[in-house]
Short mmCIF file of C-alpha atoms (C1' of nucleotides) in Angstrom, two decimals:
data_model
loop_
_atom_site.label_atom_id
_atom_site.label_comp_id
_atom_site.label_asym_id
_atom_site.label_seq_id
_atom_site.Cartn_x
_atom_site.Cartn_y
_atom_site.Cartn_z
CA MET A 1 -81.35 8.35 -171.62
CA THR A 2 -82.14 11.77 -173.19
CA ARG A 3 -84.65 9.98 -175.35
CA PRO A 4 -84.13 11.82 -178.52
CA PRO A 5 -87.27 14.13 -178.98
CA ARG A 6 -89.29 12.26 -181.41
CA SER A 7 -90.83 15.33 -182.52
CA THR A 8 -92.61 13.52 -185.44
CA SER A 9 -93.66 9.96 -186.23
CA ARG A 10 -92.46 8.11 -189.25
CA GLN A 11 -95.58 8.70 -191.15
CA ASP A 12 -95.58 12.37 -190.35
CA ARG A 13 -92.03 12.73 -191.61
CA ARG A 14 -92.79 10.90 -194.78
CA ARG A 15 -95.82 13.20 -195.47
CA GLU A 16 -93.64 16.26 -194.76
CA SER A 17 -90.82 15.12 -196.91
CA GLU A 18 -93.09 14.30 -199.80
CA LYS A 19 -94.84 17.64 -199.40
CA LEU A 20 -91.47 19.46 -199.33
CA ILE A 21 -90.33 17.71 -202.50
CA LEU A 22 -93.51 18.39 -204.28
CA GLN A 23 -93.50 22.02 -203.38
CA ALA A 24 -89.90 22.34 -204.67
CA ALA A 25 -90.63 20.43 -207.74
CA GLU A 26 -93.62 22.61 -208.63
CA LYS A 27 -91.43 25.64 -208.38
CA VAL A 28 -88.60 24.29 -210.42
CA PHE A 29 -90.82 22.74 -213.06
CA ALA A 30 -92.69 26.13 -213.48
CA GLU A 31 -89.46 28.01 -213.77
CA ALA A 32 -87.46 25.78 -216.07
CA GLY A 33 -90.08 23.44 -217.66
CA PHE A 34 -89.87 19.67 -217.43
CA GLY A 35 -86.82 19.31 -219.71
CA GLY A 36 -84.98 22.22 -218.15
CA ALA A 37 -85.50 21.13 -214.52
CA THR A 38 -83.00 18.95 -212.83
CA MET A 39 -83.33 16.58 -209.85
CA GLN A 40 -80.34 18.25 -208.25
CA LEU A 41 -81.89 21.64 -208.39
CA ILE A 42 -85.27 20.34 -207.10
CA ALA A 43 -83.15 18.76 -204.28
CA ASP A 44 -81.43 21.94 -203.50
CA VAL A 45 -84.64 23.88 -203.32
CA ALA A 46 -86.10 21.12 -201.01
CA GLY A 47 -82.96 21.28 -198.90
CA LEU A 48 -82.58 17.45 -199.33
CA PRO A 49 -79.93 15.16 -200.93
CA LYS A 50 -80.82 14.16 -204.46
CA ALA A 51 -80.66 10.47 -203.54
CA ASN A 52 -83.49 11.19 -200.99
CA LEU A 53 -85.84 12.39 -203.76
CA HIS A 54 -85.37 9.08 -205.59
CA TYR A 55 -86.34 7.35 -202.41
CA TYR A 56 -89.74 8.91 -202.45
CA PHE A 57 -90.35 9.34 -206.14
CA PRO A 58 -88.55 6.64 -208.20
CA THR A 59 -88.17 8.72 -211.45
CA LYS A 60 -88.25 12.40 -212.50
CA GLU A 61 -91.33 11.46 -214.51
CA ALA A 62 -93.12 10.05 -211.49
CA LEU A 63 -92.40 13.13 -209.48
CA TYR A 64 -93.66 15.35 -212.43
CA ARG A 65 -96.78 13.27 -212.69
CA GLN A 66 -97.59 13.72 -209.13
CA VAL A 67 -97.07 17.43 -209.41
CA VAL A 68 -99.48 17.80 -212.40
CA GLU A 69 -102.14 15.47 -210.85
CA ASN A 70 -102.19 17.57 -207.71
CA ILE A 71 -102.57 20.70 -209.78
CA PHE A 72 -105.38 19.17 -211.75
CA GLN A 73 -107.31 18.31 -208.56
CA ASN A 74 -106.84 21.95 -207.42
CA TRP A 75 -108.07 23.12 -210.85
CA LEU A 76 -111.28 21.16 -210.61
CA LYS A 77 -112.10 22.26 -207.09
CA ALA A 78 -112.67 25.85 -208.34
CA ALA A 79 -115.64 24.38 -210.36
CA ASP A 80 -117.91 23.64 -207.43
CA ILE A 81 -118.91 27.25 -207.37
CA PHE A 82 -120.26 27.03 -210.73
CA ASP A 83 -123.12 24.62 -209.96
CA ALA A 84 -124.20 26.01 -206.74
CA ALA A 85 -125.14 29.29 -208.16
CA PRO A 86 -128.64 30.30 -209.36
CA GLY A 87 -127.47 32.17 -212.44
CA PRO A 88 -124.67 33.37 -214.45
CA VAL A 89 -123.98 36.55 -212.61
CA GLU A 90 -123.38 34.62 -209.43
CA GLY A 91 -121.94 31.49 -210.94
CA ILE A 92 -119.59 32.97 -213.52
CA GLY A 93 -118.75 35.92 -211.36
CA ALA A 94 -117.67 33.64 -208.48
CA TYR A 95 -115.81 31.31 -210.91
CA ILE A 96 -113.77 34.28 -212.23
CA ASP A 97 -112.87 35.34 -208.72
CA ALA A 98 -111.87 31.90 -207.60
CA LYS A 99 -109.75 31.37 -210.66
CA MET A 100 -108.07 34.78 -210.43
CA GLU A 101 -107.29 33.97 -206.83
CA ILE A 102 -105.72 30.67 -207.89
CA SER A 103 -103.70 32.63 -210.44
CA ARG A 104 -102.57 34.96 -207.76
CA ARG A 105 -101.80 32.37 -204.99
CA HIS A 106 -100.44 29.53 -207.11
CA PRO A 107 -99.08 30.86 -210.27
CA ASP A 108 -96.41 28.11 -210.39
CA GLY A 109 -99.15 25.42 -210.54
CA SER A 110 -100.83 27.19 -213.36
CA LYS A 111 -97.67 27.37 -215.17
CA VAL A 112 -96.76 23.72 -214.85
CA TRP A 113 -100.34 22.97 -216.05
CA ALA A 114 -100.02 25.29 -219.07
CA SER A 115 -96.62 23.78 -219.94
CA GLU A 116 -97.96 20.15 -219.71
CA VAL A 117 -100.91 20.94 -222.04
CA MET A 118 -98.74 23.04 -224.43
CA HIS A 119 -96.42 20.17 -224.95
CA GLY A 120 -99.24 17.66 -225.81
CA ALA A 121 -100.24 16.51 -222.39
CA PRO A 122 -97.84 13.70 -222.38
CA VAL A 123 -98.50 12.47 -218.92
CA ILE A 124 -102.14 13.57 -218.21
CA GLN A 125 -103.85 12.82 -221.62
CA ASP A 126 -105.97 10.31 -219.91
CA TYR A 127 -107.31 12.82 -217.47
CA LEU A 128 -108.10 15.29 -220.21
CA GLU A 129 -110.05 12.59 -222.01
CA THR A 130 -112.05 11.50 -219.11
CA THR A 131 -112.29 13.88 -216.21
CA LEU A 132 -112.01 17.09 -218.08
CA VAL A 133 -114.33 16.04 -220.89
CA ASP A 134 -116.94 15.11 -218.38
CA TRP A 135 -116.43 18.28 -216.31
CA THR A 136 -116.68 20.51 -219.44
CA GLN A 137 -119.95 18.90 -220.61
CA GLY A 138 -121.41 19.33 -217.25
CA ARG A 139 -120.66 23.03 -217.06
CA MET A 140 -121.83 23.53 -220.74
CA GLU A 141 -125.18 21.91 -219.65
CA VAL A 142 -125.42 24.45 -216.79
CA ILE A 143 -124.71 27.32 -219.20
CA ARG A 144 -127.32 26.04 -221.74
CA ARG A 145 -129.91 25.80 -218.94
CA TRP A 146 -129.29 29.46 -218.06
CA ILE A 147 -129.67 30.43 -221.67
CA GLU A 148 -132.95 28.54 -221.87
CA GLU A 149 -134.08 30.31 -218.67
CA GLY A 150 -133.36 33.58 -220.34
CA ARG A 151 -130.63 34.56 -217.91
CA MET A 152 -128.05 35.26 -220.46
CA ASP A 153 -127.48 35.57 -224.23
CA PRO A 154 -127.38 32.42 -226.33
CA VAL A 155 -123.56 32.34 -226.50
CA ASP A 156 -121.68 29.17 -227.53
CA PRO A 157 -120.88 27.44 -223.97
CA ARG A 158 -117.77 26.04 -225.19
CA HIS A 159 -116.11 29.26 -226.32
CA LEU A 160 -117.31 30.95 -223.16
CA LEU A 161 -115.47 28.40 -221.06
CA TYR A 162 -112.35 28.79 -223.05
CA MET A 163 -112.51 32.54 -222.56
CA LEU A 164 -112.91 32.18 -218.89
CA TRP A 165 -109.98 29.70 -218.67
CA ALA A 166 -107.81 31.85 -220.99
CA THR A 167 -108.42 35.08 -219.25
CA THR A 168 -108.03 34.10 -215.74
CA GLN A 169 -105.01 31.83 -216.19
CA HIS A 170 -103.31 34.53 -218.25
CA TYR A 171 -102.68 36.46 -214.98
CA ALA A 172 -100.56 33.47 -213.76
CA ASP A 173 -99.02 32.11 -216.81
CA PHE A 174 -97.94 35.54 -218.12
CA SER A 175 -97.31 37.03 -214.72
CA HIS A 176 -93.76 38.02 -215.87
CA GLN A 177 -95.03 39.89 -218.75
CA ILE A 178 -97.69 41.55 -216.77
CA GLU A 179 -95.09 42.45 -214.18
CA THR A 180 -92.80 44.01 -216.80
CA LEU A 181 -95.68 46.07 -218.15
CA ASN A 182 -96.45 47.21 -214.61
CA GLY A 183 -92.97 48.78 -214.27
CA GLY A 184 -91.52 45.57 -212.99
CA ASP A 185 -93.66 45.43 -209.85
CA PRO A 186 -96.11 42.71 -209.06
CA LEU A 187 -99.73 43.71 -209.15
CA SER A 188 -100.93 45.44 -205.87
CA GLU A 189 -103.96 44.59 -204.00
CA GLN A 190 -105.79 47.23 -205.67
CA GLN A 191 -104.61 46.30 -209.04
CA TRP A 192 -105.80 42.72 -208.59
CA SER A 193 -109.14 43.88 -207.63
CA ALA A 194 -109.33 46.05 -210.67
CA ALA A 195 -108.13 43.12 -212.79
CA LYS A 196 -110.95 40.81 -211.35
CA ALA A 197 -113.49 43.72 -211.71
CA SER A 198 -112.48 44.29 -215.37
CA VAL A 199 -112.69 40.76 -216.37
CA LYS A 200 -116.02 40.16 -214.68
CA ALA A 201 -117.58 43.37 -215.95
CA ILE A 202 -116.68 42.76 -219.60
CA ILE A 203 -117.56 39.08 -219.71
CA LEU A 204 -120.83 39.29 -217.79
CA LYS A 205 -121.93 42.29 -219.92
CA GLY A 206 -120.59 40.48 -222.90
CA ILE A 207 -122.78 37.47 -222.46
CA GLY A 208 -125.83 39.54 -221.48
CA ALA A 209 -125.97 38.14 -217.97
CA ARG A 210 -129.05 39.15 -216.08
CA PRO A 211 -129.33 39.12 -212.24
CA SER A 212 -131.47 36.48 -210.67
CA ASN A 213 -133.82 38.67 -208.79
CA GLU A 214 -135.28 40.61 -211.53
CA GLY A 215 -136.63 43.97 -210.55
CA MET B 1 -68.35 21.95 -269.95
CA THR B 2 -71.74 20.72 -268.59
CA ARG B 3 -71.56 23.59 -266.23
CA PRO B 4 -73.10 22.26 -263.14
CA PRO B 5 -76.52 23.39 -262.97
CA ARG B 6 -76.12 26.11 -260.40
CA SER B 7 -79.80 26.10 -259.59
CA THR B 8 -79.23 28.37 -256.57
CA SER B 9 -76.67 30.87 -255.53
CA ARG B 10 -74.69 30.57 -252.32
CA GLN B 11 -76.72 33.30 -250.80
CA ASP B 12 -79.98 31.61 -251.66
CA ARG B 13 -78.76 28.31 -250.27
CA ARG B 14 -77.70 30.03 -247.04
CA ARG B 15 -81.07 31.64 -246.70
CA GLU B 16 -82.84 28.34 -247.42
CA SER B 17 -80.93 26.49 -244.86
CA GLU B 18 -81.33 29.10 -242.30
CA LYS B 19 -85.07 29.12 -242.81
CA LEU B 20 -85.22 25.28 -242.94
CA ILE B 21 -83.35 25.22 -239.45
CA LEU B 22 -85.45 28.08 -238.01
CA GLN B 23 -88.71 26.18 -239.02
CA ALA B 24 -87.50 22.90 -237.47
CA ALA B 25 -86.30 24.69 -234.44
CA GLU B 26 -89.67 26.40 -233.82
CA LYS B 27 -91.48 23.21 -234.14
CA VAL B 28 -89.06 21.34 -231.77
CA PHE B 29 -88.89 24.19 -229.19
CA ALA B 30 -92.73 24.29 -229.22
CA GLU B 31 -93.06 20.64 -228.58
CA ALA B 32 -90.32 20.04 -226.02
CA GLY B 33 -89.56 23.46 -224.61
CA PHE B 34 -86.10 24.90 -224.54
CA GLY B 35 -84.67 22.65 -222.03
CA GLY B 36 -86.26 19.56 -223.57
CA ALA B 37 -85.31 20.34 -227.11
CA THR B 38 -82.03 18.75 -228.42
CA MET B 39 -79.80 20.05 -231.29
CA GLN B 40 -79.80 16.50 -232.66
CA LEU B 41 -83.54 16.39 -232.86
CA ILE B 42 -83.79 19.80 -234.49
CA ALA B 43 -81.17 18.65 -236.99
CA ASP B 44 -83.21 15.50 -237.69
CA VAL B 45 -86.35 17.42 -238.42
CA ALA B 46 -84.44 19.86 -240.60
CA GLY B 47 -82.80 16.91 -242.40
CA LEU B 48 -79.38 18.17 -241.75
CA PRO B 49 -76.42 16.94 -239.79
CA LYS B 50 -76.12 18.43 -236.39
CA ALA B 51 -72.77 20.01 -237.11
CA ASN B 52 -74.29 21.97 -239.82
CA LEU B 53 -76.59 23.67 -237.38
CA HIS B 54 -73.69 25.00 -235.51
CA TYR B 55 -72.20 26.33 -238.68
CA TYR B 56 -75.27 28.77 -239.05
CA PHE B 57 -76.08 29.25 -235.40
CA PRO B 58 -73.16 29.07 -232.99
CA THR B 59 -75.10 27.91 -229.99
CA LYS B 60 -78.52 26.48 -229.06
CA GLU B 61 -79.24 29.71 -227.34
CA ALA B 62 -78.51 31.92 -230.37
CA LEU B 63 -80.77 29.63 -232.43
CA TYR B 64 -83.54 29.94 -229.92
CA ARG B 65 -83.07 33.65 -229.67
CA GLN B 66 -83.55 34.00 -233.49
CA VAL B 67 -86.68 31.89 -233.38
CA VAL B 68 -88.22 33.93 -230.43
CA GLU B 69 -87.19 37.36 -232.16
CA ASN B 70 -88.85 36.27 -235.33
CA ILE B 71 -92.00 35.40 -233.51
CA PHE B 72 -92.06 38.75 -231.65
CA GLN B 73 -91.83 40.54 -235.07
CA ASN B 74 -94.84 38.63 -236.34
CA TRP B 75 -96.67 39.38 -233.14
CA LEU B 76 -96.25 42.97 -233.56
CA LYS B 77 -97.31 43.06 -237.25
CA ALA B 78 -100.90 42.14 -236.25
CA ALA B 79 -101.13 45.47 -234.42
CA ASP B 80 -101.09 47.65 -237.33
CA ILE B 81 -104.81 46.86 -237.85
CA PHE B 82 -105.63 48.41 -234.50
CA ASP B 83 -104.53 52.03 -235.35
CA ALA B 84 -105.95 52.15 -238.95
CA ALA B 85 -109.49 51.69 -237.63
CA PRO B 86 -111.97 54.47 -237.01
CA GLY B 87 -113.38 52.76 -233.85
CA PRO B 88 -113.42 49.71 -231.48
CA VAL B 89 -115.79 47.64 -233.56
CA GLU B 90 -113.52 47.64 -236.58
CA GLY B 91 -110.21 47.91 -234.70
CA ILE B 92 -110.73 45.38 -232.10
CA GLY B 93 -112.78 43.13 -234.29
CA ALA B 94 -110.06 43.02 -236.96
CA TYR B 95 -107.38 42.59 -234.20
CA ILE B 96 -109.23 39.48 -232.86
CA ASP B 97 -109.56 38.04 -236.42
CA ALA B 98 -105.88 38.66 -237.04
CA LYS B 99 -104.67 37.10 -233.73
CA MET B 100 -106.98 34.19 -234.08
CA GLU B 101 -105.61 33.58 -237.53
CA ILE B 102 -102.08 33.72 -236.15
CA SER B 103 -103.12 31.18 -233.54
CA ARG B 104 -104.47 28.91 -236.20
CA ARG B 105 -101.68 29.19 -238.81
CA HIS B 106 -98.68 29.41 -236.49
CA PRO B 107 -99.56 27.68 -233.12
CA ASP B 108 -95.86 26.61 -232.74
CA GLY B 109 -94.79 30.24 -232.66
CA SER B 110 -97.31 31.10 -230.22
CA LYS B 111 -96.30 28.20 -227.95
CA VAL B 112 -92.62 29.10 -228.06
CA TRP B 113 -93.51 32.67 -227.22
CA ALA B 114 -95.66 31.65 -224.26
CA SER B 115 -93.03 29.37 -223.00
CA GLU B 116 -90.40 31.98 -223.31
CA VAL B 117 -92.49 34.46 -221.22
CA MET B 118 -93.63 31.89 -218.76
CA HIS B 119 -90.12 31.03 -217.75
CA GLY B 120 -89.24 34.71 -217.20
CA ALA B 121 -88.35 35.81 -220.65
CA PRO B 122 -84.59 34.99 -220.14
CA VAL B 123 -83.63 35.95 -223.62
CA ILE B 124 -86.07 38.79 -224.66
CA GLN B 125 -86.60 40.60 -221.49
CA ASP B 126 -85.07 43.72 -223.15
CA TYR B 127 -87.72 43.47 -225.94
CA LEU B 128 -90.53 43.31 -223.28
CA GLU B 129 -89.14 46.42 -221.62
CA THR B 130 -88.75 48.54 -224.59
CA THR B 131 -90.79 47.61 -227.67
CA LEU B 132 -93.62 45.90 -225.89
CA VAL B 133 -94.09 48.55 -223.28
CA ASP B 134 -94.04 51.21 -226.08
CA TRP B 135 -96.52 49.24 -228.16
CA THR B 136 -98.85 48.76 -225.13
CA GLN B 137 -98.85 52.36 -224.28
CA GLY B 138 -99.64 53.24 -227.78
CA ARG B 139 -102.69 50.91 -227.97
CA MET B 140 -103.92 51.99 -224.59
CA GLU B 141 -103.94 55.61 -225.75
CA VAL B 142 -106.08 54.56 -228.83
CA ILE B 143 -108.35 52.79 -226.44
CA ARG B 144 -108.63 55.90 -224.13
CA ARG B 145 -109.40 58.02 -227.16
CA TRP B 146 -112.28 55.72 -228.20
CA ILE B 147 -113.63 55.93 -224.69
CA GLU B 148 -113.40 59.70 -224.66
CA GLU B 149 -115.20 59.78 -227.97
CA GLY B 150 -118.03 57.64 -226.52
CA ARG B 151 -117.38 54.72 -228.80
CA MET B 152 -117.14 52.33 -226.03
CA ASP B 153 -117.53 51.89 -222.27
CA PRO B 154 -114.85 53.24 -219.90
CA VAL B 155 -113.04 49.94 -219.34
CA ASP B 156 -109.48 49.66 -218.13
CA PRO B 157 -107.49 49.58 -221.38
CA ARG B 158 -104.77 47.45 -219.84
CA HIS B 159 -106.92 44.67 -218.74
CA LEU B 160 -108.86 44.74 -222.11
CA LEU B 161 -105.50 44.15 -223.95
CA TYR B 162 -104.76 41.33 -221.63
CA MET B 163 -107.93 39.76 -222.27
CA LEU B 164 -107.50 40.13 -226.08
CA TRP B 165 -104.10 38.45 -225.88
CA ALA B 166 -105.17 35.83 -223.50
CA THR B 167 -108.21 34.77 -225.34
CA THR B 168 -106.83 34.67 -228.91
CA GLN B 169 -103.54 33.04 -227.93
CA HIS B 170 -105.37 30.44 -225.91
CA TYR B 171 -106.48 28.82 -229.17
CA ALA B 172 -102.76 28.17 -230.09
CA ASP B 173 -101.27 27.56 -226.71
CA PHE B 174 -103.99 25.12 -225.49
CA SER B 175 -104.79 23.70 -228.96
CA HIS B 176 -104.05 20.27 -227.72
CA GLN B 177 -106.57 20.62 -224.91
CA ILE B 178 -109.10 22.17 -227.28
CA GLU B 179 -108.61 19.22 -229.75
CA THR B 180 -109.17 16.83 -226.93
CA LEU B 181 -112.41 18.52 -225.95
CA ASN B 182 -113.32 18.32 -229.65
CA GLY B 183 -113.29 14.57 -229.72
CA GLY B 184 -109.65 14.51 -230.70
CA ASP B 185 -110.08 16.42 -234.00
CA PRO B 186 -108.62 19.83 -234.90
CA LEU B 187 -111.17 22.63 -235.31
CA SER B 188 -112.95 22.63 -238.61
CA GLU B 189 -113.35 25.72 -240.70
CA GLN B 190 -116.84 26.24 -239.36
CA GLN B 191 -115.65 25.84 -235.78
CA TRP B 192 -112.90 28.41 -236.18
CA SER B 193 -115.43 30.82 -237.58
CA ALA B 194 -117.67 30.14 -234.63
CA ALA B 195 -114.70 30.64 -232.26
CA LYS B 196 -113.81 33.97 -233.84
CA ALA B 197 -117.50 35.08 -233.82
CA SER B 198 -118.02 34.15 -230.21
CA VAL B 199 -114.90 35.95 -228.95
CA LYS B 200 -115.75 39.02 -231.10
CA ALA B 201 -119.28 39.05 -229.91
CA ILE B 202 -118.62 38.64 -226.26
CA ILE B 203 -115.80 41.18 -226.07
CA LEU B 204 -117.32 43.80 -228.26
CA LYS B 205 -120.68 43.66 -226.41
CA GLY B 206 -118.77 43.54 -223.10
CA ILE B 207 -116.99 46.79 -223.68
CA GLY B 208 -120.13 48.42 -225.12
CA ALA B 209 -118.47 49.06 -228.57
CA ARG B 210 -120.76 51.28 -230.72
CA PRO B 211 -120.40 51.39 -234.49
CA SER B 212 -118.78 54.24 -236.04
CA ASN B 213 -121.62 55.55 -238.01
CA GLU B 214 -124.31 55.89 -235.42
CA GLY B 215 -127.77 55.74 -236.63
"C1'" DC C 1 -82.75 -4.11 -175.26
"C1'" DC C 2 -82.65 -6.32 -179.47
"C1'" DA C 3 -83.76 -7.59 -184.14
"C1'" DC C 4 -85.92 -5.93 -187.95
"C1'" DA C 5 -87.63 -2.51 -191.14
"C1'" DA C 6 -87.57 2.09 -192.88
"C1'" DT C 7 -85.06 6.11 -193.99
"C1'" DC C 8 -81.06 8.61 -195.47
"C1'" DT C 9 -76.94 9.76 -198.17
"C1'" DG C 10 -72.28 10.11 -200.44
"C1'" DA C 11 -70.20 8.06 -204.12
"C1'" DC C 12 -70.54 6.33 -208.32
"C1'" DC C 13 -72.06 5.16 -213.44
"C1'" DA C 14 -73.78 4.85 -218.10
"C1'" DA C 15 -76.13 7.57 -221.30
"C1'" DC C 16 -76.69 11.82 -223.48
"C1'" DC C 17 -75.89 16.57 -224.64
"C1'" DG C 18 -73.85 20.97 -226.55
"C1'" DG C 19 -70.18 22.03 -228.87
"C1'" DT C 20 -65.38 21.53 -231.32
"C1'" DC C 21 -62.45 20.29 -235.06
"C1'" DA C 22 -60.02 18.62 -238.89
"C1'" DA C 23 -60.45 17.28 -243.29
"C1'" DG C 24 -62.80 17.08 -247.31
"C1'" DA C 25 -66.30 18.83 -250.94
"C1'" DA C 26 -68.28 22.54 -253.44
"C1'" DT C 27 -68.20 27.11 -255.24
"C1'" DT C 28 -66.45 31.46 -256.39
"C1'" DT C 29 -62.65 34.51 -257.47
"C1'" DT C 30 -58.28 35.57 -259.76
"C1'" DA D 1 -56.91 25.95 -263.68
"C1'" DA D 2 -55.43 27.04 -259.49
"C1'" DA D 3 -55.95 29.52 -255.44
"C1'" DA D 4 -59.00 30.99 -252.01
"C1'" DT D 5 -63.25 30.90 -249.70
"C1'" DT D 6 -67.32 28.99 -248.09
"C1'" DC D 7 -69.71 25.13 -246.74
"C1'" DT D 8 -70.48 20.18 -245.19
"C1'" DT D 9 -69.87 16.38 -242.11
"C1'" DG D 10 -68.33 12.29 -239.23
"C1'" DA D 11 -65.80 11.57 -235.16
"C1'" DC D 12 -64.78 13.19 -230.94
"C1'" DC D 13 -64.78 15.46 -226.13
"C1'" DG D 14 -65.77 17.28 -221.48
"C1'" DG D 15 -69.51 18.11 -218.65
"C1'" DT D 16 -74.01 17.16 -216.96
"C1'" DT D 17 -78.02 14.32 -215.89
"C1'" DG D 18 -81.15 10.68 -214.19
"C1'" DG D 19 -80.63 6.94 -211.70
"C1'" DT D 20 -78.20 3.23 -208.63
"C1'" DC D 21 -76.41 1.11 -204.61
"C1'" DA D 22 -74.16 -0.22 -200.47
"C1'" DG D 23 -73.67 1.00 -196.20
"C1'" DA D 24 -74.78 4.08 -192.24
"C1'" DT D 25 -78.62 5.87 -189.33
"C1'" DT D 26 -82.81 6.15 -187.15
"C1'" DG D 27 -87.19 4.53 -185.66
"C1'" DT D 28 -90.43 0.59 -184.34
"C1'" DG D 29 -92.37 -3.78 -182.68
"C1'" DG D 30 -91.58 -7.66 -179.62
#
DNA sequence: CCACAATCTGACCAACCGGTCAAGAATTTT
DNA sequence: AAAATTCTTGACCGGTTGGTCAGATTGTGG
């Protein structure tokens, strides 16, 4: 009797375990890099025996690949805002807000992504060549349209995108440096707001963005 | 007789070997990260036996530390331009040019630096807390002065500096992504010029920089 | 309730890595 | 020229790592 309380089904447990491992892996990969991370440390962070990791993910590379792919999906999601907007003030402004929020909430993911690209994108080169190229061209088209409509200055869309990526992701990738320059403390709520406002103000003014409903 | 042609003195050879090792190390650390780099691979790239590396640099950490410290010194050098300028148009403009040039000529160094900071600055935390903090405060003072003199908008100097660092270093740290988005080719001379011009135009306009000799 | 499949895990292994060392080669000093 | 010092290098070593595996455990379908 005392039927053991089957709190979770097998499928649920599998999903939970995989999620647990992926979260631990993201943290460890972010802190130590792919080469510096060890399966043992990831296992310890996840609170599971090392052999269990290899049951769900056959190799360290497979686990790493899954982490990077998840991050990439998240990365793309922030882009939807771009299209739905009538003009650069709303579109780029919201995009900056969204990416700054990602930098704040998921700095580990941003770091893993940066590390992957910095080392030549050994595992997601195909994504860069297909999905990212398509995405980039789509947004460049949007920017060109805004320029044609006179909603902003004729800046090079490509370098504008690079500037947006660089500036927003900097707050995640270099969070340690920023903390050190902030007296060792993480940015406060107000400081994050100021950061977002500064970035938006400089870039939007820099590209001569004009509000949609002209007065 | 036939005194062996002592083409180089012992000191010269030592300096040459150290330089050779440091260059190889910078490249390998940039490509593989600290954890992924191996002394054997660095030795191969340098064209020396592994044991020889340990003669000049006792440990992998010592070699890495030397690489990072050299990069940091280079990093600081680009700052002199900042002070000598009469206003933001010249100062920040020249600073962007200088840092973009570093990104172009020494992308490996920038990557090693980014990697070091991303992983919590394990070996140069003391530099961040002393030299970098001092340097940053000095430049923020310069920017505040420019603001007081009415040479630019009252932007937050800290976030302006972050934006300058992020944008310029992005071209080195994410060079692989940029190449992929450029059809697989490195940026041409013209494309580098366009990149510099775009960054300068957007930022200088974004902060409302006004030329020194007002008309 | 039982057979079967899925999950879990401690123990183990081959490969690799940073680092050592002794012995020799080259160069400078005496 | 010989003694002393600096440099070079192949061979080696202990420790760690990614990955394996057999057997125990747990959940599931009949």
